[in-house]
Amino acid sequence: KLTFTKEYFNVNDTQAKDLITILENSDSLDDWQPRIDTYKGCVEAQMITSKLHFSPEIVDKLRIGYSTQGGIDIPIIYKNRVVDRVQYFPNQVPKYKRNKFSISGTIFPYDLWKETKSKSNYTLICAGEKDCICARDHGFNAISFTGGEQYVPNIFLNDFKNKKIYIVYDNDEPGRLGAKRVAFALKDYAKEIHIVDLKSVCVN
């Protein structure tokens, strides 16, 4: 199993073990469908996405669901398998919850990102799922990494080969450090890497 995963996905031992873990604990898109159906029938869930300025089109495209616990479910899909989910609860502490077998650094939304045709071959890396969804809603080829700004996509580094990267993280110390960490991790893969400085338009 390990050898096959290494060769099929062109990854090393550690990356292959992480991939096996998330795939063995994944769900099919059919398994996820009831969460989407629940969202579509729940006014409370639709109010959450409306307040976050997510369009109905992007909600459908990203298969956002509802878990009946007061928040929305954002699926992390890889090769048509739901390998993780990020639950967002706007009125709770903590606001975010993830699966027991979550592995930080998974790309959201991987499958859509890989399908995107871009003449400039660029990728916009955002600070989190909410920022990424808004960016995609505005037409950007955007992704984020599960776990937040401190994590890098160690399993998926080969996917960044020859890509032009723009890192748009928060204008604070964790954001600046996280952006540098990601840039360093991708430097041997990406064609170009740019860290976007937001301080002139996002002073806080």
JSON list of C-alpha atoms in Angstrom, two decimals:
[
{"chain": "A", "resi": 1, "resn": "LYS", "atom": "CA", "xyz": [0.00, 0.00, 0.00]},
{"chain": "A", "resi": 2, "resn": "LEU", "atom": "CA", "xyz": [2.78, 2.42, 0.94]},
{"chain": "A", "resi": 3, "resn": "THR", "atom": "CA", "xyz": [4.81, 1.67, -2.19]},
{"chain": "A", "resi": 4, "resn": "PHE", "atom": "CA", "xyz": [1.78, 2.03, -4.46]},
{"chain": "A", "resi": 5, "resn": "THR", "atom": "CA", "xyz": [0.81, 5.37, -2.87]},
{"chain": "A", "resi": 6, "resn": "LYS", "atom": "CA", "xyz": [4.36, 6.70, -3.20]},
{"chain": "A", "resi": 7, "resn": "GLU", "atom": "CA", "xyz": [4.58, 5.80, -6.87]},
{"chain": "A", "resi": 8, "resn": "TYR", "atom": "CA", "xyz": [1.03, 6.74, -7.85]},
{"chain": "A", "resi": 9, "resn": "PHE", "atom": "CA", "xyz": [1.08, 10.17, -6.20]},
{"chain": "A", "resi": 10, "resn": "ASN", "atom": "CA", "xyz": [4.83, 10.78, -6.61]},
{"chain": "A", "resi": 11, "resn": "VAL", "atom": "CA", "xyz": [5.41, 11.45, -2.90]},
{"chain": "A", "resi": 12, "resn": "ASN", "atom": "CA", "xyz": [7.89, 10.35, -0.23]},
{"chain": "A", "resi": 13, "resn": "ASP", "atom": "CA", "xyz": [7.29, 7.94, 2.67]},
{"chain": "A", "resi": 14, "resn": "THR", "atom": "CA", "xyz": [5.99, 10.53, 5.12]},
{"chain": "A", "resi": 15, "resn": "GLN", "atom": "CA", "xyz": [3.69, 12.12, 2.54]},
{"chain": "A", "resi": 16, "resn": "ALA", "atom": "CA", "xyz": [2.40, 8.71, 1.48]},
{"chain": "A", "resi": 17, "resn": "LYS", "atom": "CA", "xyz": [1.58, 7.74, 5.08]},
{"chain": "A", "resi": 18, "resn": "ASP", "atom": "CA", "xyz": [-0.37, 10.99, 5.56]},
{"chain": "A", "resi": 19, "resn": "LEU", "atom": "CA", "xyz": [-2.25, 10.41, 2.31]},
{"chain": "A", "resi": 20, "resn": "ILE", "atom": "CA", "xyz": [-3.16, 6.88, 3.33]},
{"chain": "A", "resi": 21, "resn": "THR", "atom": "CA", "xyz": [-4.45, 8.17, 6.67]},
{"chain": "A", "resi": 22, "resn": "ILE", "atom": "CA", "xyz": [-6.75, 10.80, 5.18]},
{"chain": "A", "resi": 23, "resn": "LEU", "atom": "CA", "xyz": [-8.00, 8.54, 2.38]},
{"chain": "A", "resi": 24, "resn": "GLU", "atom": "CA", "xyz": [-8.76, 5.63, 4.72]},
{"chain": "A", "resi": 25, "resn": "ASN", "atom": "CA", "xyz": [-10.82, 7.97, 6.89]},
{"chain": "A", "resi": 26, "resn": "SER", "atom": "CA", "xyz": [-12.57, 9.73, 4.00]},
{"chain": "A", "resi": 27, "resn": "ASP", "atom": "CA", "xyz": [-16.18, 9.70, 2.81]},
{"chain": "A", "resi": 28, "resn": "SER", "atom": "CA", "xyz": [-17.65, 9.57, -0.66]},
{"chain": "A", "resi": 29, "resn": "LEU", "atom": "CA", "xyz": [-19.43, 12.54, -2.20]},
{"chain": "A", "resi": 30, "resn": "ASP", "atom": "CA", "xyz": [-22.65, 10.54, -1.88]},
{"chain": "A", "resi": 31, "resn": "ASP", "atom": "CA", "xyz": [-22.03, 10.23, 1.86]},
{"chain": "A", "resi": 32, "resn": "TRP", "atom": "CA", "xyz": [-21.68, 14.02, 2.03]},
{"chain": "A", "resi": 33, "resn": "GLN", "atom": "CA", "xyz": [-24.89, 14.77, 0.09]},
{"chain": "A", "resi": 34, "resn": "PRO", "atom": "CA", "xyz": [-27.24, 14.67, 3.14]},
{"chain": "A", "resi": 35, "resn": "ARG", "atom": "CA", "xyz": [-25.31, 17.60, 4.66]},
{"chain": "A", "resi": 36, "resn": "ILE", "atom": "CA", "xyz": [-25.87, 19.60, 1.47]},
{"chain": "A", "resi": 37, "resn": "ASP", "atom": "CA", "xyz": [-29.56, 18.69, 1.47]},
{"chain": "A", "resi": 38, "resn": "THR", "atom": "CA", "xyz": [-29.84, 19.77, 5.13]},
{"chain": "A", "resi": 39, "resn": "TYR", "atom": "CA", "xyz": [-28.20, 23.10, 4.30]},
{"chain": "A", "resi": 40, "resn": "LYS", "atom": "CA", "xyz": [-30.64, 23.74, 1.45]},
{"chain": "A", "resi": 41, "resn": "GLY", "atom": "CA", "xyz": [-33.57, 23.20, 3.81]},
{"chain": "A", "resi": 42, "resn": "CYS", "atom": "CA", "xyz": [-32.18, 25.28, 6.69]},
{"chain": "A", "resi": 43, "resn": "VAL", "atom": "CA", "xyz": [-32.75, 29.04, 6.79]},
{"chain": "A", "resi": 44, "resn": "GLU", "atom": "CA", "xyz": [-30.29, 29.41, 9.68]},
{"chain": "A", "resi": 45, "resn": "ALA", "atom": "CA", "xyz": [-27.48, 27.86, 7.63]},
{"chain": "A", "resi": 46, "resn": "GLN", "atom": "CA", "xyz": [-28.26, 30.06, 4.65]},
{"chain": "A", "resi": 47, "resn": "MET", "atom": "CA", "xyz": [-28.17, 33.14, 6.89]},
{"chain": "A", "resi": 48, "resn": "ILE", "atom": "CA", "xyz": [-24.65, 32.20, 8.00]},
{"chain": "A", "resi": 49, "resn": "THR", "atom": "CA", "xyz": [-23.34, 32.02, 4.44]},
{"chain": "A", "resi": 50, "resn": "SER", "atom": "CA", "xyz": [-25.23, 35.19, 3.52]},
{"chain": "A", "resi": 51, "resn": "LYS", "atom": "CA", "xyz": [-23.57, 37.11, 6.40]},
{"chain": "A", "resi": 52, "resn": "LEU", "atom": "CA", "xyz": [-20.20, 35.80, 5.20]},
{"chain": "A", "resi": 53, "resn": "HIS", "atom": "CA", "xyz": [-21.06, 37.16, 1.70]},
{"chain": "A", "resi": 54, "resn": "PHE", "atom": "CA", "xyz": [-20.86, 33.73, 0.05]},
{"chain": "A", "resi": 55, "resn": "SER", "atom": "CA", "xyz": [-22.93, 33.63, -3.12]},
{"chain": "A", "resi": 56, "resn": "PRO", "atom": "CA", "xyz": [-25.37, 30.74, -3.64]},
{"chain": "A", "resi": 57, "resn": "GLU", "atom": "CA", "xyz": [-23.27, 29.72, -6.65]},
{"chain": "A", "resi": 58, "resn": "ILE", "atom": "CA", "xyz": [-20.05, 29.31, -4.64]},
{"chain": "A", "resi": 59, "resn": "VAL", "atom": "CA", "xyz": [-21.93, 27.49, -1.86]},
{"chain": "A", "resi": 60, "resn": "ASP", "atom": "CA", "xyz": [-23.15, 24.96, -4.44]},
{"chain": "A", "resi": 61, "resn": "LYS", "atom": "CA", "xyz": [-19.78, 24.68, -6.15]},
{"chain": "A", "resi": 62, "resn": "LEU", "atom": "CA", "xyz": [-17.93, 23.99, -2.90]},
{"chain": "A", "resi": 63, "resn": "ARG", "atom": "CA", "xyz": [-20.64, 21.61, -1.62]},
{"chain": "A", "resi": 64, "resn": "ILE", "atom": "CA", "xyz": [-21.10, 23.49, 1.64]},
{"chain": "A", "resi": 65, "resn": "GLY", "atom": "CA", "xyz": [-23.38, 21.67, 4.04]},
{"chain": "A", "resi": 66, "resn": "TYR", "atom": "CA", "xyz": [-24.97, 21.94, 7.47]},
{"chain": "A", "resi": 67, "resn": "SER", "atom": "CA", "xyz": [-24.39, 19.68, 10.45]},
{"chain": "A", "resi": 68, "resn": "THR", "atom": "CA", "xyz": [-27.52, 20.64, 12.49]},
{"chain": "A", "resi": 69, "resn": "GLN", "atom": "CA", "xyz": [-25.23, 21.87, 15.29]},
{"chain": "A", "resi": 70, "resn": "GLY", "atom": "CA", "xyz": [-25.53, 25.57, 14.56]},
{"chain": "A", "resi": 71, "resn": "GLY", "atom": "CA", "xyz": [-22.81, 25.93, 11.95]},
{"chain": "A", "resi": 72, "resn": "ILE", "atom": "CA", "xyz": [-21.87, 25.24, 8.36]},
{"chain": "A", "resi": 73, "resn": "ASP", "atom": "CA", "xyz": [-19.80, 22.31, 7.11]},
{"chain": "A", "resi": 74, "resn": "ILE", "atom": "CA", "xyz": [-17.06, 23.01, 4.56]},
{"chain": "A", "resi": 75, "resn": "PRO", "atom": "CA", "xyz": [-15.84, 19.77, 2.93]},
{"chain": "A", "resi": 76, "resn": "ILE", "atom": "CA", "xyz": [-12.17, 19.28, 2.11]},
{"chain": "A", "resi": 77, "resn": "ILE", "atom": "CA", "xyz": [-12.32, 17.23, -1.08]},
{"chain": "A", "resi": 78, "resn": "TYR", "atom": "CA", "xyz": [-9.39, 15.36, -2.61]},
{"chain": "A", "resi": 79, "resn": "LYS", "atom": "CA", "xyz": [-9.76, 13.12, -5.66]},
{"chain": "A", "resi": 80, "resn": "ASN", "atom": "CA", "xyz": [-13.55, 13.15, -5.21]},
{"chain": "A", "resi": 81, "resn": "ARG", "atom": "CA", "xyz": [-13.26, 11.98, -1.59]},
{"chain": "A", "resi": 82, "resn": "VAL", "atom": "CA", "xyz": [-14.21, 14.09, 1.45]},
{"chain": "A", "resi": 83, "resn": "VAL", "atom": "CA", "xyz": [-10.96, 13.72, 3.39]},
{"chain": "A", "resi": 84, "resn": "ASP", "atom": "CA", "xyz": [-11.71, 16.35, 6.02]},
{"chain": "A", "resi": 85, "resn": "ARG", "atom": "CA", "xyz": [-14.27, 18.95, 6.95]},
{"chain": "A", "resi": 86, "resn": "VAL", "atom": "CA", "xyz": [-14.09, 22.35, 8.59]},
{"chain": "A", "resi": 87, "resn": "GLN", "atom": "CA", "xyz": [-17.11, 23.26, 10.70]},
{"chain": "A", "resi": 88, "resn": "TYR", "atom": "CA", "xyz": [-17.67, 26.97, 11.24]},
{"chain": "A", "resi": 89, "resn": "PHE", "atom": "CA", "xyz": [-19.79, 28.12, 14.19]},
{"chain": "A", "resi": 90, "resn": "PRO", "atom": "CA", "xyz": [-20.16, 31.93, 14.14]},
{"chain": "A", "resi": 91, "resn": "ASN", "atom": "CA", "xyz": [-21.58, 32.17, 17.67]},
{"chain": "A", "resi": 92, "resn": "GLN", "atom": "CA", "xyz": [-19.45, 29.61, 19.48]},
{"chain": "A", "resi": 93, "resn": "VAL", "atom": "CA", "xyz": [-15.97, 29.32, 20.98]},
{"chain": "A", "resi": 94, "resn": "PRO", "atom": "CA", "xyz": [-14.02, 27.88, 19.30]},
{"chain": "A", "resi": 95, "resn": "LYS", "atom": "CA", "xyz": [-15.54, 28.93, 15.98]},
{"chain": "A", "resi": 96, "resn": "TYR", "atom": "CA", "xyz": [-13.83, 26.13, 14.07]},
{"chain": "A", "resi": 97, "resn": "LYS", "atom": "CA", "xyz": [-13.92, 22.36, 14.55]},
{"chain": "A", "resi": 98, "resn": "ARG", "atom": "CA", "xyz": [-12.34, 19.60, 12.48]},
{"chain": "A", "resi": 99, "resn": "ASN", "atom": "CA", "xyz": [-12.35, 15.82, 12.17]},
{"chain": "A", "resi": 100, "resn": "LYS", "atom": "CA", "xyz": [-10.51, 13.49, 14.54]},
{"chain": "A", "resi": 101, "resn": "PHE", "atom": "CA", "xyz": [-8.22, 12.32, 11.72]},
{"chain": "A", "resi": 102, "resn": "SER", "atom": "CA", "xyz": [-7.58, 15.79, 10.25]},
{"chain": "A", "resi": 103, "resn": "ILE", "atom": "CA", "xyz": [-4.13, 16.45, 8.83]},
{"chain": "A", "resi": 104, "resn": "SER", "atom": "CA", "xyz": [-3.19, 20.12, 8.68]},
{"chain": "A", "resi": 105, "resn": "GLY", "atom": "CA", "xyz": [-1.87, 21.43, 5.38]},
{"chain": "A", "resi": 106, "resn": "THR", "atom": "CA", "xyz": [-4.50, 19.81, 3.15]},
{"chain": "A", "resi": 107, "resn": "ILE", "atom": "CA", "xyz": [-5.43, 22.00, 0.18]},
{"chain": "A", "resi": 108, "resn": "PHE", "atom": "CA", "xyz": [-8.91, 23.51, -0.05]},
{"chain": "A", "resi": 109, "resn": "PRO", "atom": "CA", "xyz": [-10.47, 23.19, -2.61]},
{"chain": "A", "resi": 110, "resn": "TYR", "atom": "CA", "xyz": [-7.98, 20.77, -4.18]},
{"chain": "A", "resi": 111, "resn": "ASP", "atom": "CA", "xyz": [-10.10, 19.29, -6.97]},
{"chain": "A", "resi": 112, "resn": "LEU", "atom": "CA", "xyz": [-11.45, 22.65, -8.17]},
{"chain": "A", "resi": 113, "resn": "TRP", "atom": "CA", "xyz": [-7.98, 24.16, -8.03]},
{"chain": "A", "resi": 114, "resn": "LYS", "atom": "CA", "xyz": [-6.53, 21.38, -10.16]},
{"chain": "A", "resi": 115, "resn": "GLU", "atom": "CA", "xyz": [-9.35, 21.77, -12.70]},
{"chain": "A", "resi": 116, "resn": "THR", "atom": "CA", "xyz": [-8.95, 25.54, -13.03]},
{"chain": "A", "resi": 117, "resn": "LYS", "atom": "CA", "xyz": [-7.59, 26.66, -16.39]},
{"chain": "A", "resi": 118, "resn": "SER", "atom": "CA", "xyz": [-5.49, 29.79, -16.00]},
{"chain": "A", "resi": 119, "resn": "LYS", "atom": "CA", "xyz": [-3.40, 31.36, -18.75]},
{"chain": "A", "resi": 120, "resn": "SER", "atom": "CA", "xyz": [-1.07, 32.89, -16.19]},
{"chain": "A", "resi": 121, "resn": "ASN", "atom": "CA", "xyz": [-0.93, 29.63, -14.18]},
{"chain": "A", "resi": 122, "resn": "TYR", "atom": "CA", "xyz": [-1.21, 31.59, -10.93]},
{"chain": "A", "resi": 123, "resn": "THR", "atom": "CA", "xyz": [-2.50, 30.54, -7.51]},
{"chain": "A", "resi": 124, "resn": "LEU", "atom": "CA", "xyz": [-3.71, 32.85, -4.75]},
{"chain": "A", "resi": 125, "resn": "ILE", "atom": "CA", "xyz": [-3.04, 31.33, -1.31]},
{"chain": "A", "resi": 126, "resn": "CYS", "atom": "CA", "xyz": [-5.41, 32.71, 1.33]},
{"chain": "A", "resi": 127, "resn": "ALA", "atom": "CA", "xyz": [-5.25, 32.64, 5.13]},
{"chain": "A", "resi": 128, "resn": "GLY", "atom": "CA", "xyz": [-8.24, 30.34, 5.66]},
{"chain": "A", "resi": 129, "resn": "GLU", "atom": "CA", "xyz": [-11.33, 28.76, 4.19]},
{"chain": "A", "resi": 130, "resn": "LYS", "atom": "CA", "xyz": [-13.51, 31.88, 4.56]},
{"chain": "A", "resi": 131, "resn": "ASP", "atom": "CA", "xyz": [-11.00, 34.11, 2.75]},
{"chain": "A", "resi": 132, "resn": "CYS", "atom": "CA", "xyz": [-10.51, 31.47, 0.08]},
{"chain": "A", "resi": 133, "resn": "ILE", "atom": "CA", "xyz": [-14.24, 31.13, -0.56]},
{"chain": "A", "resi": 134, "resn": "CYS", "atom": "CA", "xyz": [-14.64, 34.90, -0.90]},
{"chain": "A", "resi": 135, "resn": "ALA", "atom": "CA", "xyz": [-11.66, 35.07, -3.26]},
{"chain": "A", "resi": 136, "resn": "ARG", "atom": "CA", "xyz": [-13.01, 32.27, -5.45]},
{"chain": "A", "resi": 137, "resn": "ASP", "atom": "CA", "xyz": [-16.39, 33.99, -5.42]},
{"chain": "A", "resi": 138, "resn": "HIS", "atom": "CA", "xyz": [-14.64, 37.01, -6.99]},
{"chain": "A", "resi": 139, "resn": "GLY", "atom": "CA", "xyz": [-13.02, 34.92, -9.71]},
{"chain": "A", "resi": 140, "resn": "PHE", "atom": "CA", "xyz": [-9.58, 34.25, -8.23]},
{"chain": "A", "resi": 141, "resn": "ASN", "atom": "CA", "xyz": [-7.88, 30.87, -8.54]},
{"chain": "A", "resi": 142, "resn": "ALA", "atom": "CA", "xyz": [-7.64, 30.69, -4.75]},
{"chain": "A", "resi": 143, "resn": "ILE", "atom": "CA", "xyz": [-6.79, 28.00, -2.23]},
{"chain": "A", "resi": 144, "resn": "SER", "atom": "CA", "xyz": [-6.08, 27.74, 1.50]},
{"chain": "A", "resi": 145, "resn": "PHE", "atom": "CA", "xyz": [-4.50, 25.15, 3.77]},
{"chain": "A", "resi": 146, "resn": "THR", "atom": "CA", "xyz": [-6.33, 23.41, 6.60]},
{"chain": "A", "resi": 147, "resn": "GLY", "atom": "CA", "xyz": [-5.06, 24.30, 10.05]},
{"chain": "A", "resi": 148, "resn": "GLY", "atom": "CA", "xyz": [-4.34, 27.95, 9.33]},
{"chain": "A", "resi": 149, "resn": "GLU", "atom": "CA", "xyz": [-1.43, 30.14, 8.34]},
{"chain": "A", "resi": 150, "resn": "GLN", "atom": "CA", "xyz": [1.17, 28.21, 10.31]},
{"chain": "A", "resi": 151, "resn": "TYR", "atom": "CA", "xyz": [0.89, 25.07, 8.14]},
{"chain": "A", "resi": 152, "resn": "VAL", "atom": "CA", "xyz": [2.35, 24.20, 4.75]},
{"chain": "A", "resi": 153, "resn": "PRO", "atom": "CA", "xyz": [1.02, 21.64, 2.21]},
{"chain": "A", "resi": 154, "resn": "ASN", "atom": "CA", "xyz": [3.74, 19.04, 2.74]},
{"chain": "A", "resi": 155, "resn": "ILE", "atom": "CA", "xyz": [1.74, 16.25, 1.09]},
{"chain": "A", "resi": 156, "resn": "PHE", "atom": "CA", "xyz": [1.04, 18.31, -2.03]},
{"chain": "A", "resi": 157, "resn": "LEU", "atom": "CA", "xyz": [4.28, 20.14, -2.75]},
{"chain": "A", "resi": 158, "resn": "ASN", "atom": "CA", "xyz": [4.65, 18.56, -6.20]},
{"chain": "A", "resi": 159, "resn": "ASP", "atom": "CA", "xyz": [1.33, 20.13, -7.24]},
{"chain": "A", "resi": 160, "resn": "PHE", "atom": "CA", "xyz": [2.96, 23.57, -7.12]},
{"chain": "A", "resi": 161, "resn": "LYS", "atom": "CA", "xyz": [5.56, 22.86, -9.79]},
{"chain": "A", "resi": 162, "resn": "ASN", "atom": "CA", "xyz": [5.93, 25.71, -12.30]},
{"chain": "A", "resi": 163, "resn": "LYS", "atom": "CA", "xyz": [3.08, 27.73, -10.77]},
{"chain": "A", "resi": 164, "resn": "LYS", "atom": "CA", "xyz": [3.06, 31.44, -10.03]},
{"chain": "A", "resi": 165, "resn": "ILE", "atom": "CA", "xyz": [2.14, 31.91, -6.36]},
{"chain": "A", "resi": 166, "resn": "TYR", "atom": "CA", "xyz": [0.68, 34.91, -4.54]},
{"chain": "A", "resi": 167, "resn": "ILE", "atom": "CA", "xyz": [0.45, 34.51, -0.76]},
{"chain": "A", "resi": 168, "resn": "VAL", "atom": "CA", "xyz": [-2.21, 36.76, 0.79]},
{"chain": "A", "resi": 169, "resn": "TYR", "atom": "CA", "xyz": [-2.13, 36.25, 4.54]},
{"chain": "A", "resi": 170, "resn": "ASP", "atom": "CA", "xyz": [-3.36, 38.45, 7.38]},
{"chain": "A", "resi": 171, "resn": "ASN", "atom": "CA", "xyz": [-1.56, 41.69, 8.18]},
{"chain": "A", "resi": 172, "resn": "ASP", "atom": "CA", "xyz": [-0.33, 40.54, 11.59]},
{"chain": "A", "resi": 173, "resn": "GLU", "atom": "CA", "xyz": [2.69, 38.71, 12.98]},
{"chain": "A", "resi": 174, "resn": "PRO", "atom": "CA", "xyz": [1.30, 35.16, 12.53]},
{"chain": "A", "resi": 175, "resn": "GLY", "atom": "CA", "xyz": [0.27, 36.06, 8.98]},
{"chain": "A", "resi": 176, "resn": "ARG", "atom": "CA", "xyz": [3.65, 37.49, 8.05]},
{"chain": "A", "resi": 177, "resn": "LEU", "atom": "CA", "xyz": [5.53, 34.55, 9.56]},
{"chain": "A", "resi": 178, "resn": "GLY", "atom": "CA", "xyz": [3.16, 32.05, 7.97]},
{"chain": "A", "resi": 179, "resn": "ALA", "atom": "CA", "xyz": [3.60, 33.64, 4.54]},
{"chain": "A", "resi": 180, "resn": "LYS", "atom": "CA", "xyz": [7.38, 33.36, 4.80]},
{"chain": "A", "resi": 181, "resn": "ARG", "atom": "CA", "xyz": [7.08, 29.73, 5.94]},
{"chain": "A", "resi": 182, "resn": "VAL", "atom": "CA", "xyz": [4.91, 28.84, 2.95]},
{"chain": "A", "resi": 183, "resn": "ALA", "atom": "CA", "xyz": [7.19, 30.73, 0.53]},
{"chain": "A", "resi": 184, "resn": "PHE", "atom": "CA", "xyz": [10.21, 28.84, 1.84]},
{"chain": "A", "resi": 185, "resn": "ALA", "atom": "CA", "xyz": [8.41, 25.48, 1.55]},
{"chain": "A", "resi": 186, "resn": "LEU", "atom": "CA", "xyz": [7.42, 26.18, -2.08]},
{"chain": "A", "resi": 187, "resn": "LYS", "atom": "CA", "xyz": [10.64, 27.80, -3.29]},
{"chain": "A", "resi": 188, "resn": "ASP", "atom": "CA", "xyz": [11.99, 24.62, -4.94]},
{"chain": "A", "resi": 189, "resn": "TYR", "atom": "CA", "xyz": [8.68, 23.92, -6.70]},
{"chain": "A", "resi": 190, "resn": "ALA", "atom": "CA", "xyz": [6.94, 27.12, -7.79]},
{"chain": "A", "resi": 191, "resn": "LYS", "atom": "CA", "xyz": [7.96, 29.19, -10.80]},
{"chain": "A", "resi": 192, "resn": "GLU", "atom": "CA", "xyz": [7.44, 32.48, -8.93]},
{"chain": "A", "resi": 193, "resn": "ILE", "atom": "CA", "xyz": [6.44, 33.35, -5.35]},
{"chain": "A", "resi": 194, "resn": "HIS", "atom": "CA", "xyz": [5.09, 36.72, -4.27]},
{"chain": "A", "resi": 195, "resn": "ILE", "atom": "CA", "xyz": [4.05, 37.70, -0.73]},
{"chain": "A", "resi": 196, "resn": "VAL", "atom": "CA", "xyz": [1.28, 40.30, -0.96]},
{"chain": "A", "resi": 197, "resn": "ASP", "atom": "CA", "xyz": [1.69, 43.14, 1.55]},
{"chain": "A", "resi": 198, "resn": "LEU", "atom": "CA", "xyz": [-1.76, 44.20, 2.77]},
{"chain": "A", "resi": 199, "resn": "LYS", "atom": "CA", "xyz": [-0.76, 46.87, 5.28]},
{"chain": "A", "resi": 200, "resn": "SER", "atom": "CA", "xyz": [-1.71, 49.80, 3.04]},
{"chain": "A", "resi": 201, "resn": "VAL", "atom": "CA", "xyz": [-5.32, 48.59, 2.71]},
{"chain": "A", "resi": 202, "resn": "CYS", "atom": "CA", "xyz": [-5.73, 46.44, 5.85]},
{"chain": "A", "resi": 203, "resn": "VAL", "atom": "CA", "xyz": [-4.02, 48.33, 8.63]},
{"chain": "A", "resi": 204, "resn": "ASN", "atom": "CA", "xyz": [-5.49, 46.14, 11.38]}
]
